[in-house]
Amino acid sequence: AQKVTQAQTEISVVEKEDVTLDCVYETRDTTYYLFWYKQPPSGELVFLIRRNSFDEQNEISGRYSWNFQKSTSSFNFTITASHVVDSAVYFCALTPGSNYQLIWGAGTKLIIKP
Amino acid sequence: ETGVTQSPTHLIKTRGQQVTLRCSSQSGHNTVSWYQQALGQGPQFIFQYYREEENGRGNFPPRFSGLQFPNYSSELNVNALELDDSALYLCASSPWLGARYGYTFGSGTRLTVV
């Protein structure tokens, strides 16, 4: 079975704090792909990052960083020095290599207070 | 033209009615997928079309149907609407077959069934 769990329903921090969003996944496939998307109030899902199962290198893009650990089936997302504009719902998603659908977590609502 | 455009943005229908939602993808995006997102939840895969043929379907009844046209537009049709069909419907497109490269999403159509 394929499953994505985002245990944090809502996180609220003050601007400039660091925040980490957790994502745990389940899959029996050896080849799979993981994603993070951001959904602002407008509704559009905005792509942030894609990682395949053979690449465990952590990635940093500006204030964003991702920590992929196959040993714990986790793909966590950290925002450093958060801004109010980072407020949104963030989704983690999974697809096995040969599949046509994305399997989504329930999302984490991130609130950044000024 | 870039991005994915969906219409209408909002829609109110009565239980039992039929509805057609429309999506326009960018040129070269031969794959289109539709997702249903209930309030406070992650998207659920409805189906995917590749070059005008359905090539994958999620756990949705046959009253959910779709079409994809050669001009990169597509439709989602829902017959015999039920109250539980109230949700945000997202269209997503990609130049590649399958989900492993992720998708470009539209802003969605908010459907309310009363």
Coordinates of C-alpha atoms in Angstrom, one line a residue:
Chain A
A1 CA 0.0 0.0 0.0
Q2 CA 1.1 3.5 -0.7
K3 CA 0.5 6.2 1.9
V4 CA 1.8 9.7 2.9
T5 CA 1.4 11.0 6.5
Q6 CA 1.7 14.6 7.5
A7 CA 1.1 14.4 11.2
Q8 CA 1.2 18.2 11.8
T9 CA -2.3 19.6 10.9
E10 CA -1.3 23.2 11.7
I11 CA 1.8 25.0 12.7
S12 CA 2.0 28.6 13.8
V13 CA 5.2 30.5 14.3
V14 CA 6.4 34.1 14.4
E15 CA 8.1 35.6 11.4
K16 CA 11.8 34.9 11.2
E17 CA 11.6 31.6 13.1
D18 CA 12.7 28.4 11.5
V19 CA 10.0 25.7 10.9
T20 CA 10.1 22.1 9.8
L21 CA 7.2 20.3 8.2
D22 CA 7.3 16.5 8.6
C23 CA 6.4 13.9 5.9
V24 CA 6.5 10.1 6.4
Y25 CA 5.7 7.8 3.5
E26 CA 5.0 4.1 2.9
T27 CA 5.7 2.2 -0.3
R28 CA 6.9 -1.2 -1.2
D29 CA 8.4 0.0 -4.5
T30 CA 12.1 0.5 -4.7
T31 CA 11.7 3.2 -7.3
Y32 CA 9.5 6.1 -6.3
Y33 CA 9.3 9.9 -6.4
L34 CA 8.5 12.4 -3.6
F35 CA 7.2 15.9 -4.0
W36 CA 6.4 19.0 -1.9
Y37 CA 3.8 21.4 -3.1
K38 CA 2.6 24.7 -1.7
Q39 CA -1.1 25.7 -1.8
P40 CA -1.8 29.4 -1.1
P41 CA -5.4 30.6 -0.5
S42 CA -5.8 31.0 -4.3
G43 CA -6.0 27.2 -4.5
E44 CA -3.3 26.5 -7.1
L45 CA -0.8 23.8 -6.1
V46 CA 2.7 25.2 -6.6
F47 CA 5.6 22.7 -7.2
L48 CA 8.5 23.1 -4.8
I49 CA 10.7 20.0 -5.2
R50 CA 10.9 16.5 -6.6
R51 CA 13.2 13.8 -5.3
N52 CA 13.7 10.3 -6.6
S53 CA 14.3 7.3 -4.3
F54 CA 17.9 6.9 -5.4
D55 CA 19.0 10.3 -4.5
E56 CA 19.3 10.9 -0.8
Q57 CA 21.2 14.1 -1.0
N58 CA 19.7 16.9 1.0
E59 CA 18.8 20.0 -1.0
I60 CA 18.9 23.6 -0.2
S61 CA 17.2 26.3 -2.2
G62 CA 17.4 29.7 -0.7
R63 CA 15.5 29.6 2.6
Y64 CA 14.1 26.2 1.8
S65 CA 15.8 22.9 2.6
W66 CA 14.7 19.2 2.3
N67 CA 16.0 16.2 4.3
F68 CA 15.3 12.9 2.6
Q69 CA 16.0 9.8 4.8
K70 CA 15.1 6.4 3.3
S71 CA 16.0 4.7 6.6
T72 CA 13.1 6.4 8.4
S73 CA 10.9 6.9 5.2
S74 CA 10.8 10.6 5.8
F75 CA 11.1 13.6 3.6
N76 CA 11.0 16.7 5.8
F77 CA 10.9 20.3 4.7
T78 CA 12.5 23.2 6.6
I79 CA 11.9 26.9 6.0
T80 CA 14.6 29.1 7.5
A81 CA 13.8 32.6 8.7
S82 CA 10.2 32.3 7.8
H83 CA 8.3 35.2 6.1
V84 CA 4.6 36.0 6.3
V85 CA 4.3 35.1 2.6
D86 CA 5.3 31.6 3.4
S87 CA 1.8 31.1 5.0
A88 CA 0.0 28.4 3.0
V89 CA -0.9 24.7 3.2
Y90 CA 2.0 22.5 2.3
F91 CA 1.5 19.0 0.8
C92 CA 3.9 16.1 0.6
A93 CA 3.1 13.6 -2.2
L94 CA 4.4 10.2 -3.5
T95 CA 4.3 8.3 -6.7
P96 CA 5.8 4.9 -7.4
G97 CA 7.9 4.8 -10.5
S98 CA 5.5 3.2 -12.9
N99 CA 2.4 4.9 -11.6
Y100 CA 0.2 7.6 -13.0
Q101 CA -1.2 9.2 -9.8
L102 CA 0.2 11.3 -7.0
I103 CA -0.7 10.1 -3.5
W104 CA -1.0 13.0 -1.1
G105 CA -0.7 13.7 2.5
A106 CA -3.5 15.6 4.3
G107 CA -1.3 18.8 4.3
T108 CA 0.1 21.0 7.0
K109 CA -1.3 24.5 7.3
L110 CA 1.5 26.9 8.1
I111 CA 0.7 30.2 9.7
I112 CA 3.5 32.8 9.9
K113 CA 2.6 35.7 12.2
P114 CA 4.2 39.1 11.8
Chain B
E1 CA 0.6 30.3 -23.5
T2 CA 1.8 28.9 -20.2
G3 CA 0.1 27.4 -17.1
V4 CA -3.1 25.6 -16.6
T5 CA -6.4 27.5 -16.8
Q6 CA -9.7 26.2 -15.3
S7 CA -13.2 27.4 -15.7
P8 CA -15.4 28.3 -14.1
T9 CA -13.7 29.3 -10.8
H10 CA -16.9 28.7 -8.7
L11 CA -20.0 26.8 -9.4
I12 CA -23.2 26.0 -7.4
K13 CA -25.3 23.1 -8.5
T14 CA -28.3 21.2 -7.1
R15 CA -28.2 17.6 -6.1
G16 CA -29.0 15.3 -9.1
Q17 CA -27.8 17.8 -11.7
Q18 CA -24.9 17.3 -14.1
V19 CA -21.8 19.5 -14.3
T20 CA -19.0 20.0 -16.8
L21 CA -15.7 21.5 -15.6
R22 CA -13.1 22.7 -18.2
C23 CA -9.4 22.9 -18.3
S24 CA -6.9 24.3 -20.7
S25 CA -3.3 23.1 -20.6
Q26 CA -0.2 24.5 -22.3
S27 CA 0.9 23.3 -25.7
G28 CA 2.8 20.1 -25.5
H29 CA 1.3 18.8 -22.3
N30 CA -0.2 15.5 -23.5
T31 CA -1.1 14.3 -20.0
V32 CA -3.9 15.8 -18.0
S33 CA -5.0 14.6 -14.6
W34 CA -8.0 15.5 -12.5
Y35 CA -8.0 15.6 -8.7
Q36 CA -10.8 16.2 -6.2
Q37 CA -9.8 18.0 -3.0
A38 CA -12.4 18.1 -0.2
L39 CA -12.0 20.9 2.4
G40 CA -9.1 20.4 4.7
Q41 CA -7.8 17.3 2.9
G42 CA -5.2 16.4 0.3
P43 CA -6.2 15.9 -3.4
Q44 CA -7.6 12.6 -4.5
F45 CA -6.9 11.2 -7.9
I46 CA -9.9 10.9 -10.2
F47 CA -8.3 9.9 -13.6
Q48 CA -5.6 10.7 -16.1
Y49 CA -5.7 11.1 -19.8
Y50 CA -2.8 10.8 -22.2
R51 CA -3.3 11.8 -25.9
E52 CA -7.1 11.6 -25.5
E53 CA -7.2 8.2 -24.0
E54 CA -7.9 7.4 -20.3
N55 CA -4.9 5.6 -18.9
G56 CA -5.6 5.5 -15.2
R57 CA -8.5 5.9 -12.8
G58 CA -8.8 6.4 -9.1
N59 CA -11.6 5.1 -6.8
F60 CA -14.4 7.2 -8.3
P61 CA -17.7 5.9 -9.7
P62 CA -18.5 5.9 -13.4
R63 CA -20.6 9.1 -13.1
F64 CA -17.3 10.9 -13.1
S65 CA -16.1 10.9 -16.7
G66 CA -13.7 12.9 -18.8
L67 CA -12.6 14.0 -22.2
Q68 CA -9.3 15.3 -23.6
F69 CA -9.1 17.1 -26.9
P70 CA -6.3 17.5 -29.4
N71 CA -6.0 21.3 -28.6
Y72 CA -4.8 20.5 -25.0
S73 CA -8.2 21.2 -23.4
S74 CA -10.1 18.7 -21.3
E75 CA -13.3 18.3 -19.5
L76 CA -14.5 16.6 -16.3
N77 CA -18.1 15.6 -16.3
V78 CA -20.0 14.6 -13.2
N79 CA -23.5 13.2 -13.4
A80 CA -26.2 12.8 -10.7
L81 CA -24.4 15.2 -8.4
E82 CA -24.3 14.3 -4.7
L83 CA -23.7 16.6 -1.7
D84 CA -20.4 14.9 -1.1
D85 CA -19.2 16.0 -4.6
S86 CA -18.8 19.5 -3.1
A87 CA -15.0 20.1 -3.4
L88 CA -12.2 21.9 -5.2
Y89 CA -11.5 20.2 -8.5
L90 CA -8.0 20.5 -9.8
C91 CA -6.7 20.0 -13.3
A92 CA -3.0 19.1 -13.7
S93 CA -0.9 18.7 -16.8
S94 CA 2.5 17.4 -17.8
P95 CA 4.4 16.9 -21.0
W96 CA 5.2 13.3 -19.8
L97 CA 3.2 10.2 -19.3
G98 CA 2.8 9.3 -15.7
A99 CA 3.3 11.2 -12.5
R100 CA 7.0 10.8 -11.8
Y101 CA 7.9 14.4 -12.9
G102 CA 5.0 16.0 -11.1
Y103 CA 2.4 18.3 -12.7
T104 CA 1.5 21.9 -13.3
F105 CA -1.8 22.6 -11.6
G106 CA -4.6 25.0 -12.2
S107 CA -6.2 27.1 -9.5
G108 CA -9.2 24.8 -9.5
T109 CA -13.0 25.0 -9.7
R110 CA -14.8 25.2 -6.4
L111 CA -18.0 23.2 -6.8
T112 CA -20.8 23.4 -4.2
V113 CA -23.7 21.0 -4.4
V114 CA -26.8 22.0 -2.5

